[in-house]
XYZ file of C-alpha atoms in Angstrom:
602
model
C -0.037 0.017 0.023
C 1.269 3.470 -0.931
C 2.057 5.359 2.315
C 3.615 8.532 0.725
C 2.393 11.571 2.609
C 0.224 13.985 0.683
C -0.812 17.566 1.083
C -4.207 18.604 -0.306
C -4.105 15.460 -2.316
C -0.667 16.103 -4.005
C 2.510 14.149 -3.440
C 5.108 15.937 -1.177
C 8.381 17.198 -2.954
C 11.616 15.728 -1.887
C 13.729 18.179 0.263
C 16.948 19.444 -1.500
C 20.112 17.814 -0.342
C 22.099 19.713 2.277
C 25.426 21.329 1.013
C 28.400 22.256 3.167
C 29.042 25.957 3.492
C 31.607 27.531 1.058
C 35.115 28.411 2.202
C 35.172 31.802 3.800
C 31.546 31.639 4.507
C 30.524 33.987 1.583
C 28.386 32.673 -1.220
C 30.106 33.173 -4.710
C 27.465 35.590 -6.152
C 27.966 37.930 -3.227
C 31.770 37.845 -3.652
C 31.531 38.652 -7.306
C 29.354 41.627 -6.613
C 31.857 42.853 -4.015
C 34.775 42.552 -6.449
C 32.723 44.499 -9.094
C 32.006 47.168 -6.495
C 35.643 47.313 -5.499
C 36.762 47.602 -9.149
C 34.231 50.270 -9.858
C 35.336 52.192 -6.783
C 38.923 51.946 -7.771
C 38.090 53.021 -11.284
C 36.199 55.955 -9.841
C 39.197 56.887 -7.697
C 41.521 56.662 -10.724
C 39.086 58.835 -12.686
C 38.841 61.324 -9.895
C 42.554 61.276 -9.343
C 43.120 61.778 -13.009
C 40.593 64.614 -13.101
C 42.218 66.181 -10.052
C 45.688 65.924 -11.586
C 44.296 67.302 -14.807
C 42.751 70.176 -12.857
C 46.038 70.755 -11.090
C 47.897 70.645 -14.371
C 45.510 73.154 -15.819
C 46.195 75.393 -12.702
C 49.897 74.984 -13.150
C 49.784 75.611 -16.898
C 47.646 78.749 -16.428
C 49.910 80.073 -13.736
C 52.986 79.404 -15.812
C 51.426 81.176 -18.788
C 50.737 84.088 -16.508
C 54.269 84.097 -15.357
C 55.531 83.912 -18.887
C 53.487 86.968 -19.858
C 54.857 88.915 -16.819
C 58.398 87.765 -17.588
C 58.285 89.614 -20.897
C 58.427 92.859 -18.853
C 60.935 91.766 -16.192
C 64.610 91.389 -16.865
C 65.769 89.041 -14.115
C 69.405 89.928 -13.930
C 71.638 91.412 -11.245
C 71.058 95.001 -12.296
C 67.294 94.682 -12.741
C 66.355 92.937 -9.492
C 65.191 96.320 -8.226
C 61.880 95.776 -10.092
C 60.341 94.669 -6.762
C 56.793 95.385 -7.792
C 57.102 93.385 -10.956
C 58.744 90.555 -9.098
C 55.929 90.455 -6.544
C 53.338 89.956 -9.262
C 55.511 87.340 -10.917
C 56.004 85.492 -7.622
C 52.218 85.233 -7.238
C 52.033 83.430 -10.555
C 54.944 81.069 -9.895
C 53.662 80.297 -6.405
C 50.353 79.097 -7.860
C 52.096 76.942 -10.344
C 54.421 75.407 -7.714
C 51.498 74.785 -5.308
C 49.597 72.943 -7.982
C 52.581 70.807 -8.998
C 53.438 69.916 -5.365
C 50.017 68.427 -4.743
C 50.248 64.961 -3.077
C 48.062 63.281 -5.761
C 50.274 64.889 -8.447
C 53.405 63.461 -6.787
C 51.780 60.035 -6.611
C 50.891 60.253 -10.302
C 54.547 60.871 -11.088
C 55.058 57.073 -10.499
C 52.842 56.232 -13.490
C 54.973 55.080 -16.457
C 55.559 57.755 -19.123
C 52.920 60.148 -17.770
C 54.975 60.517 -14.594
C 57.929 61.843 -16.531
C 55.760 64.631 -18.041
C 54.274 65.528 -14.661
C 57.730 65.565 -12.958
C 59.091 67.885 -15.620
C 56.223 70.353 -15.098
C 56.796 70.165 -11.318
C 60.555 70.850 -11.658
C 59.996 73.750 -13.942
C 57.249 75.291 -11.721
C 59.117 74.916 -8.446
C 62.433 75.998 -9.866
C 61.034 79.197 -11.329
C 59.244 79.875 -8.018
C 62.475 79.414 -6.083
C 64.318 81.723 -8.444
C 61.717 84.524 -8.066
C 61.311 83.952 -4.298
C 65.056 84.106 -3.921
C 65.279 87.386 -5.895
C 62.573 89.218 -3.891
C 64.619 90.056 -0.870
C 67.506 91.334 -3.057
C 64.995 93.331 -5.061
C 63.649 95.022 -1.905
C 67.138 95.983 -0.718
C 68.204 97.166 -4.134
C 65.088 99.271 -4.517
C 66.015 101.085 -1.270
C 69.549 101.583 -2.480
C 68.484 102.935 -5.824
C 66.054 105.273 -4.145
C 69.029 107.098 -2.640
C 70.041 104.692 0.076
C 73.466 103.878 -1.417
C 75.014 107.320 -0.812
C 75.245 109.480 2.245
C 76.431 113.000 2.857
C 78.877 114.246 0.251
C 78.230 111.223 -1.943
C 79.918 108.721 0.385
C 78.907 105.162 -0.378
C 76.936 103.498 2.510
C 79.156 100.441 2.891
C 76.876 98.752 5.444
C 73.916 99.003 3.120
C 76.024 97.705 0.222
C 77.228 94.770 2.376
C 73.596 93.826 3.193
C 72.648 93.957 -0.467
C 75.667 91.841 -1.333
C 74.466 89.207 1.080
C 70.975 89.288 -0.474
C 72.355 89.051 -3.984
C 74.522 86.108 -3.033
C 71.484 84.337 -1.537
C 69.573 85.026 -4.794
C 72.508 83.634 -6.800
C 72.401 80.477 -4.610
C 68.742 79.937 -5.387
C 69.349 80.457 -9.076
C 72.300 78.014 -9.113
C 70.209 75.300 -7.307
C 67.336 75.833 -9.727
C 69.651 75.476 -12.668
C 71.035 72.245 -11.294
C 67.524 70.751 -10.914
C 66.469 71.908 -14.375
C 69.590 70.456 -15.955
C 68.500 66.991 -14.793
C 65.290 67.195 -16.903
C 65.660 65.524 -20.333
C 63.530 67.526 -22.787
C 63.939 64.803 -25.443
C 61.948 62.406 -23.268
C 59.011 64.717 -23.106
C 55.965 65.292 -25.428
C 56.480 67.955 -28.048
C 54.252 70.660 -26.455
C 56.148 70.265 -23.160
C 59.699 69.786 -24.453
C 60.067 73.266 -25.958
C 58.898 75.205 -22.864
C 61.220 73.095 -20.716
C 64.170 73.942 -22.995
C 63.277 77.658 -22.811
C 63.136 77.437 -18.998
C 66.508 75.735 -18.889
C 67.993 78.311 -21.186
C 66.546 81.225 -19.256
C 67.755 80.031 -15.854
C 71.147 79.070 -17.317
C 71.595 82.696 -18.652
C 70.424 84.077 -15.407
C 72.841 81.971 -13.433
C 75.744 83.076 -15.708
C 74.710 86.715 -15.043
C 73.722 86.666 -11.407
C 76.461 84.370 -10.187
C 79.434 86.502 -11.142
C 77.567 89.681 -10.086
C 77.084 88.169 -6.599
C 80.779 87.348 -6.363
C 81.672 90.920 -7.319
C 79.135 92.312 -4.895
C 80.910 90.288 -2.154
C 84.256 92.152 -2.687
C 82.768 95.557 -3.464
C 82.647 96.967 0.156
C 86.343 96.150 0.654
C 87.252 97.679 -2.699
C 85.400 100.841 -1.652
C 87.556 101.139 1.405
C 85.684 99.312 4.066
C 88.948 97.766 5.377
C 91.153 100.853 4.794
C 91.959 103.399 2.113
C 92.591 102.326 -1.460
C 94.267 104.053 -4.363
C 93.086 103.367 -7.923
C 94.037 104.577 -11.337
C 91.231 105.367 -13.859
C 92.413 104.978 -17.458
C 90.774 107.266 -20.050
C 91.023 105.116 -23.142
C 90.907 107.075 -26.455
C 89.265 105.135 -29.347
C 90.292 107.893 -31.778
C 93.521 105.901 -31.932
C 92.479 102.268 -31.573
C 94.129 99.536 -29.612
C 92.759 96.061 -29.014
C 91.318 96.984 -25.607
C 89.519 100.017 -27.113
C 92.044 102.896 -27.556
C 95.317 104.251 -26.438
C 95.740 105.246 -22.802
C 95.068 108.997 -23.182
C 95.105 110.012 -19.548
C 95.331 108.577 -15.993
C 93.381 109.856 -13.023
C 94.537 108.862 -9.510
C 91.618 108.270 -7.139
C 91.597 107.657 -3.415
C 88.769 105.696 -1.844
C 88.348 105.598 1.948
C 85.302 104.238 3.839
C 83.064 104.859 0.813
C 84.307 108.394 0.045
C 85.818 108.921 -3.440
C 88.328 111.761 -4.150
C 90.419 112.680 -7.183
C 94.054 112.959 -6.139
C 96.019 113.644 -9.264
C 95.809 113.796 -13.115
C 98.591 112.672 -15.375
C 98.796 112.752 -19.138
C 100.970 110.669 -21.425
C 103.435 113.596 -21.255
C 103.795 112.822 -17.537
C 104.135 109.174 -18.123
C 106.796 109.231 -20.850
C 108.242 106.212 -22.539
C 111.053 104.369 -20.858
C 114.119 102.647 -22.333
C 113.260 99.152 -21.141
C 109.811 97.537 -20.569
C 108.413 98.340 -17.107
C 107.646 94.611 -16.697
C 109.277 91.596 -18.348
C 107.533 90.711 -21.654
C 107.076 87.198 -22.954
C 108.484 86.117 -26.262
C 104.875 85.933 -27.518
C 104.192 89.477 -26.462
C 107.329 90.729 -28.149
C 106.471 88.874 -31.370
C 102.969 90.491 -31.404
C 103.596 94.065 -30.191
C 107.328 94.499 -29.685
C 108.929 96.211 -26.738
C 106.511 99.153 -27.170
C 103.904 97.211 -25.159
C 105.934 97.725 -22.029
C 107.795 100.918 -22.889
C 104.981 103.308 -23.694
C 101.950 103.705 -21.516
C 99.786 104.519 -24.560
C 100.465 101.041 -25.927
C 99.675 99.122 -22.746
C 96.130 98.579 -24.177
C 97.508 96.792 -27.224
C 96.844 93.467 -25.519
C 93.217 92.394 -25.410
C 93.705 91.124 -21.831
C 92.865 93.928 -19.457
C 94.672 92.463 -16.398
C 97.895 92.683 -18.387
C 97.168 96.264 -19.424
C 96.388 97.241 -15.897
C 99.586 95.684 -14.504
C 101.691 97.472 -17.109
C 100.050 100.905 -16.365
C 100.479 100.318 -12.635
C 104.144 99.620 -13.208
C 104.468 102.810 -15.325
C 102.816 104.732 -12.581
C 105.216 103.339 -9.995
C 108.164 104.546 -12.045
C 106.876 108.130 -11.898
C 105.340 108.356 -8.453
C 107.074 105.556 -6.599
C 103.773 104.451 -5.116
C 101.957 101.208 -5.689
C 98.206 101.168 -6.483
C 95.437 98.909 -5.402
C 93.674 98.599 -8.646
C 93.007 99.978 -12.200
C 89.759 100.854 -14.035
C 89.598 101.429 -17.730
C 86.802 103.165 -19.616
C 86.195 105.134 -22.867
C 84.260 108.299 -23.882
C 81.151 106.371 -24.959
C 80.798 104.863 -21.455
C 81.628 108.217 -19.876
C 78.964 110.008 -21.944
C 76.350 107.505 -20.637
C 77.501 108.177 -17.005
C 77.288 111.904 -17.598
C 73.721 111.580 -18.834
C 72.929 110.084 -15.436
C 75.014 112.575 -13.290
C 74.145 115.686 -15.317
C 76.544 117.835 -17.350
C 80.157 118.196 -16.227
C 82.348 121.332 -16.632
C 84.108 121.778 -20.000
C 87.733 122.861 -19.495
C 87.287 125.231 -22.401
C 84.156 126.693 -20.748
C 80.533 125.665 -20.597
C 79.404 122.120 -19.887
C 79.556 118.697 -21.554
C 77.016 115.934 -21.818
C 76.019 112.975 -23.980
C 77.019 112.984 -27.635
C 78.462 116.475 -27.178
C 81.034 115.014 -24.757
C 82.129 112.281 -27.188
C 82.448 114.819 -30.008
C 84.410 117.202 -27.852
C 86.844 114.522 -26.690
C 87.442 112.736 -29.920
C 87.137 115.433 -32.557
C 86.906 119.031 -31.308
C 89.779 118.683 -28.828
C 92.310 118.222 -31.653
C 91.105 121.285 -33.472
C 91.138 123.461 -30.332
C 94.330 121.895 -28.963
C 96.294 120.668 -31.970
C 99.362 119.722 -29.931
C 99.449 116.119 -28.696
C 100.235 117.192 -25.108
C 97.538 119.888 -25.078
C 94.806 117.541 -26.361
C 95.814 114.914 -23.875
C 95.611 117.472 -21.026
C 92.097 118.436 -22.139
C 91.126 114.731 -22.224
C 92.570 114.199 -18.742
C 90.651 117.157 -17.202
C 87.306 116.013 -18.629
C 87.948 112.476 -17.287
C 88.779 113.980 -13.892
C 85.578 116.064 -13.871
C 83.499 112.967 -14.585
C 85.104 110.900 -11.828
C 84.580 113.786 -9.401
C 80.879 113.988 -10.334
C 80.313 110.276 -9.756
C 82.335 110.400 -6.505
C 80.239 113.300 -5.259
C 76.970 111.284 -5.650
C 75.567 113.364 -8.482
C 72.769 111.979 -10.605
C 70.047 109.351 -10.499
C 71.295 106.057 -8.976
C 69.106 103.863 -11.202
C 70.377 105.598 -14.376
C 73.966 105.323 -13.068
C 73.473 101.616 -12.423
C 72.025 101.168 -15.909
C 74.854 103.102 -17.477
C 77.492 101.048 -15.649
C 75.821 97.812 -16.529
C 75.704 98.726 -20.152
C 79.344 99.779 -20.111
C 80.388 96.414 -18.523
C 78.363 94.470 -21.102
C 79.932 96.353 -23.909
C 83.418 95.872 -22.494
C 83.803 99.620 -22.112
C 84.350 99.467 -18.307
C 86.893 96.979 -16.939
C 88.362 96.550 -13.490
C 91.560 94.953 -12.118
C 92.634 94.590 -8.462
C 96.151 94.221 -7.187
C 94.725 91.953 -4.412
C 94.910 88.348 -5.623
C 91.714 87.251 -3.933
C 89.739 90.105 -5.442
C 91.336 89.690 -8.841
C 90.275 86.032 -8.959
C 86.689 87.165 -8.592
C 86.944 89.978 -11.140
C 88.833 87.885 -13.741
C 85.943 85.362 -13.774
C 83.508 88.082 -14.914
C 83.255 90.126 -18.070
C 83.985 93.204 -15.857
C 87.511 91.923 -15.504
C 88.198 91.969 -19.260
C 90.443 88.877 -18.844
C 90.275 87.655 -22.467
C 93.344 85.414 -22.197
C 93.807 85.095 -18.421
C 90.172 84.455 -17.472
C 87.744 81.538 -18.036
C 86.947 82.463 -21.611
C 88.938 79.789 -23.467
C 86.245 79.070 -26.047
C 85.741 82.815 -27.000
C 87.504 83.947 -30.214
C 88.562 87.627 -30.797
C 88.827 90.023 -33.650
C 90.713 93.142 -32.622
C 91.768 96.445 -34.253
C 95.026 98.294 -33.739
C 95.686 101.658 -35.334
C 98.815 101.632 -37.508
C 98.732 105.341 -38.611
C 99.478 107.017 -35.260
C 96.645 109.403 -36.051
C 93.171 109.987 -34.530
C 91.003 108.794 -37.397
C 89.256 106.176 -35.268
C 86.817 108.939 -34.297
C 85.490 108.779 -37.871
C 85.394 105.035 -38.170
C 81.996 103.342 -38.340
C 82.407 99.714 -37.220
C 79.669 97.085 -37.127
C 79.727 93.325 -36.202
C 77.084 90.962 -37.600
C 76.686 87.185 -38.045
C 75.536 85.292 -41.126
C 75.416 81.864 -42.649
C 74.883 80.002 -39.444
C 75.440 76.273 -39.642
C 73.881 75.007 -36.438
C 73.574 71.304 -37.330
C 76.189 68.811 -38.496
C 79.577 67.637 -37.207
C 81.238 71.029 -37.239
C 78.673 73.784 -36.405
C 79.860 77.324 -37.124
C 78.775 80.819 -38.041
C 80.388 83.585 -40.071
C 81.239 86.826 -38.248
C 81.523 89.930 -40.315
C 83.157 93.174 -39.212
C 82.228 96.042 -41.537
C 84.434 99.135 -41.439
C 83.544 102.423 -42.978
C 85.684 105.562 -42.845
C 84.006 108.949 -43.215
C 86.290 111.848 -42.116
C 85.534 115.485 -43.043
C 85.449 116.192 -46.749
C 88.548 118.380 -46.989
C 90.707 116.063 -45.060
C 94.064 117.744 -45.601
C 92.837 121.177 -44.551
C 90.124 120.190 -42.025
C 92.177 117.996 -39.757
C 95.325 118.722 -37.767
C 98.423 116.856 -38.551
C 98.080 114.809 -35.325
C 94.725 113.449 -36.574
C 94.947 112.715 -40.290
C 98.571 112.567 -41.477
C 99.607 108.883 -41.307
C 103.098 109.297 -42.568
C 105.156 109.394 -45.742
C 103.708 107.657 -48.780
C 100.170 107.507 -47.374
C 97.502 110.009 -48.374
C 96.073 112.240 -45.601
C 92.892 110.782 -44.174
C 93.875 107.143 -44.938
C 93.349 104.767 -41.968
C 95.803 101.868 -41.663
C 94.756 99.182 -39.187
C 96.265 95.889 -38.030
C 93.380 93.336 -37.599
C 94.209 90.356 -35.381
C 91.967 87.232 -35.400
C 92.418 85.145 -32.168
C 91.239 81.568 -32.058
C 89.842 79.988 -29.082
C 92.394 78.283 -26.860
C 93.889 75.240 -28.517
C 91.752 76.075 -31.586
C 92.525 76.147 -35.268
C 93.663 79.371 -36.993
C 90.820 81.584 -38.076
C 90.869 82.191 -41.860
C 90.303 85.910 -42.498
C 88.498 87.038 -45.714
C 88.816 90.619 -46.739
C 85.977 91.713 -49.018
C 85.392 88.056 -49.898
C 88.967 87.123 -50.711
C 91.353 85.259 -48.354
C 93.704 87.701 -46.597
C 97.246 86.621 -45.914
C 99.143 87.812 -42.912
C 101.443 86.928 -40.069
C 100.574 83.904 -37.872
C 101.752 83.748 -34.221
C 100.661 82.183 -31.011
C 99.779 83.695 -27.622
C 98.355 82.060 -24.450
C 97.508 78.894 -26.325
C 95.644 80.752 -29.077
C 96.576 81.144 -32.741
C 96.728 84.793 -33.797
C 96.450 85.805 -37.415
C 97.350 89.427 -38.166
C 96.258 91.024 -41.486
C 96.339 94.614 -42.687
C 93.405 96.908 -43.450
C 93.695 100.106 -45.491
C 90.710 102.547 -45.784
C 90.738 105.627 -47.860
C 88.201 108.428 -46.911
C 84.750 107.216 -47.764
C 85.802 103.584 -48.295
C 84.106 100.461 -46.788
C 85.653 97.081 -46.070
C 84.383 93.791 -44.797
C 86.444 91.295 -42.778
C 84.905 87.851 -42.262
C 85.905 84.823 -40.208
C 84.155 81.487 -39.677
C 83.747 80.781 -35.936
C 83.136 77.311 -34.367
C 80.031 77.054 -32.210
C 80.012 75.478 -28.755
C 76.611 74.311 -27.503
C 75.058 76.370 -30.367
C 76.599 79.647 -29.375
C 79.742 81.841 -29.585
C 80.785 85.134 -28.095
C 83.184 87.152 -30.230
C 85.388 89.654 -28.343
C 86.145 92.750 -30.471
C 87.625 96.233 -30.013
C 85.002 98.541 -28.606
C 84.857 101.564 -31.011
C 82.818 104.711 -31.056
C 79.964 102.837 -32.808
C 80.345 99.168 -31.795
C 80.641 97.300 -28.442
C 83.529 95.069 -27.458
C 81.567 91.752 -27.599
C 78.813 90.275 -29.682
C 77.062 86.888 -29.046
C 75.420 84.578 -31.505
C 73.028 81.794 -30.474
C 71.386 79.149 -32.701
C 67.591 79.245 -32.602
C 66.321 76.856 -29.943
């Protein structure tokens, strides 16, 4: 008999078999849902993190673009740090960029392959620029105070305590720039995406140039108080170089002004012309065989010819030795400058007395020194005395604190950049600092081994350099390939007064027997970089032959130039490029500076 239990007349279903619980105690469907939720949450976090990094990147990019716009109006070098207001606005932009790039999520994202390299590069650029501007701000504040009259006290005395404080600030700024440059140099632009690589290269180049400018300036600032008499009185010679008769360093030594500096006070002590510093029988210092081969004994026998060498420390040492033969007294240093730089200083100080009556300023001063003086005072000694008195009046005006400090600083900066103002110290520790900067003019004895030179030396013993228009340009740059180079061209044009024979005194325009009056004869010397190949000189497109010698590890090629009144001549040399750039040292003339730099487009 069937005994199966029934419910409402239907058979009962068999109960499902019992199963043991799963490991961990969680049924599989629940675990899958948890994994999906975790993955979704993680994905959301990645998306949010990416969005956040993207937002931060946008903030950084916007701030850097703002900084770039502001940088177009701010020249971040040692002389322009006084733009404190501009730097404050710039710092606000760089701070925003740095804050965005220092975000913790950003730093975490830098570990992501490829993307991390791009983010790290942006962070390094942003933080480095911010450090540079932040480091410059304190120096800017102090410089602003100095240039607002805080540098000089009663009677024009320099405030050495204030200068010392600024020197410390500038040194701190230089340290910040050097550290930023080191960080930026570790970034490889070639590993970055195109839109990022170029801005990084520009940032590297900008900070590199800033470091090369501010670093030497900071070192000079460190020795400036002592050189201005903080540790005791100093005696300096100021050389008035006369480009009417060219020498490699700019012009003959036309006059020498003795200056005493004590605790910031500057006083003119004596004025001597070349008549007072007459030639001697033997060189005042031993000359090397190389110097004798290039310039003969005249380099050391005549003070006028001490500037024949393009190395200013050598010029200064020779003049100091000449001075000692006359006065018996040693000097602590030598400064050299020319009428173009002096005219810029006078524009800042205000007109200075003209020994012939009236006042001199600007272009009128240059014309009076290089042209009118020889008409009014045709004798060589009389014209030199006029030159010396004008130079003394300018030194006295600067020493008395006349003029606008900012314009004086700008004029001095321009004079240094154009190699029209150079400084030498007899103190070895100070000279090491000066020689490492362009202010030292140490072409052969300083750290300028890669720099070539193209120098002019008057061979007529006249004063026609006042009528010489010189211009230096570059062309035919070859920036790629195994031997990158560029062609430097010096264009010379002579334009003396029309009736040369009657209009100019003999001391100006009569070059000697067999040469027509008004003709300019010049020895042009092309100096290679140290251990470099000889520079081939082309005169008006044709190779120019000349004498080949060596000096201080450089090859020197000397060729002759002859210019009749109204004539033009081009002298061209091919210069090797180092890291896409070259700086050519030249003779500062009335119309051209003493150095010109070429850089390949980045």
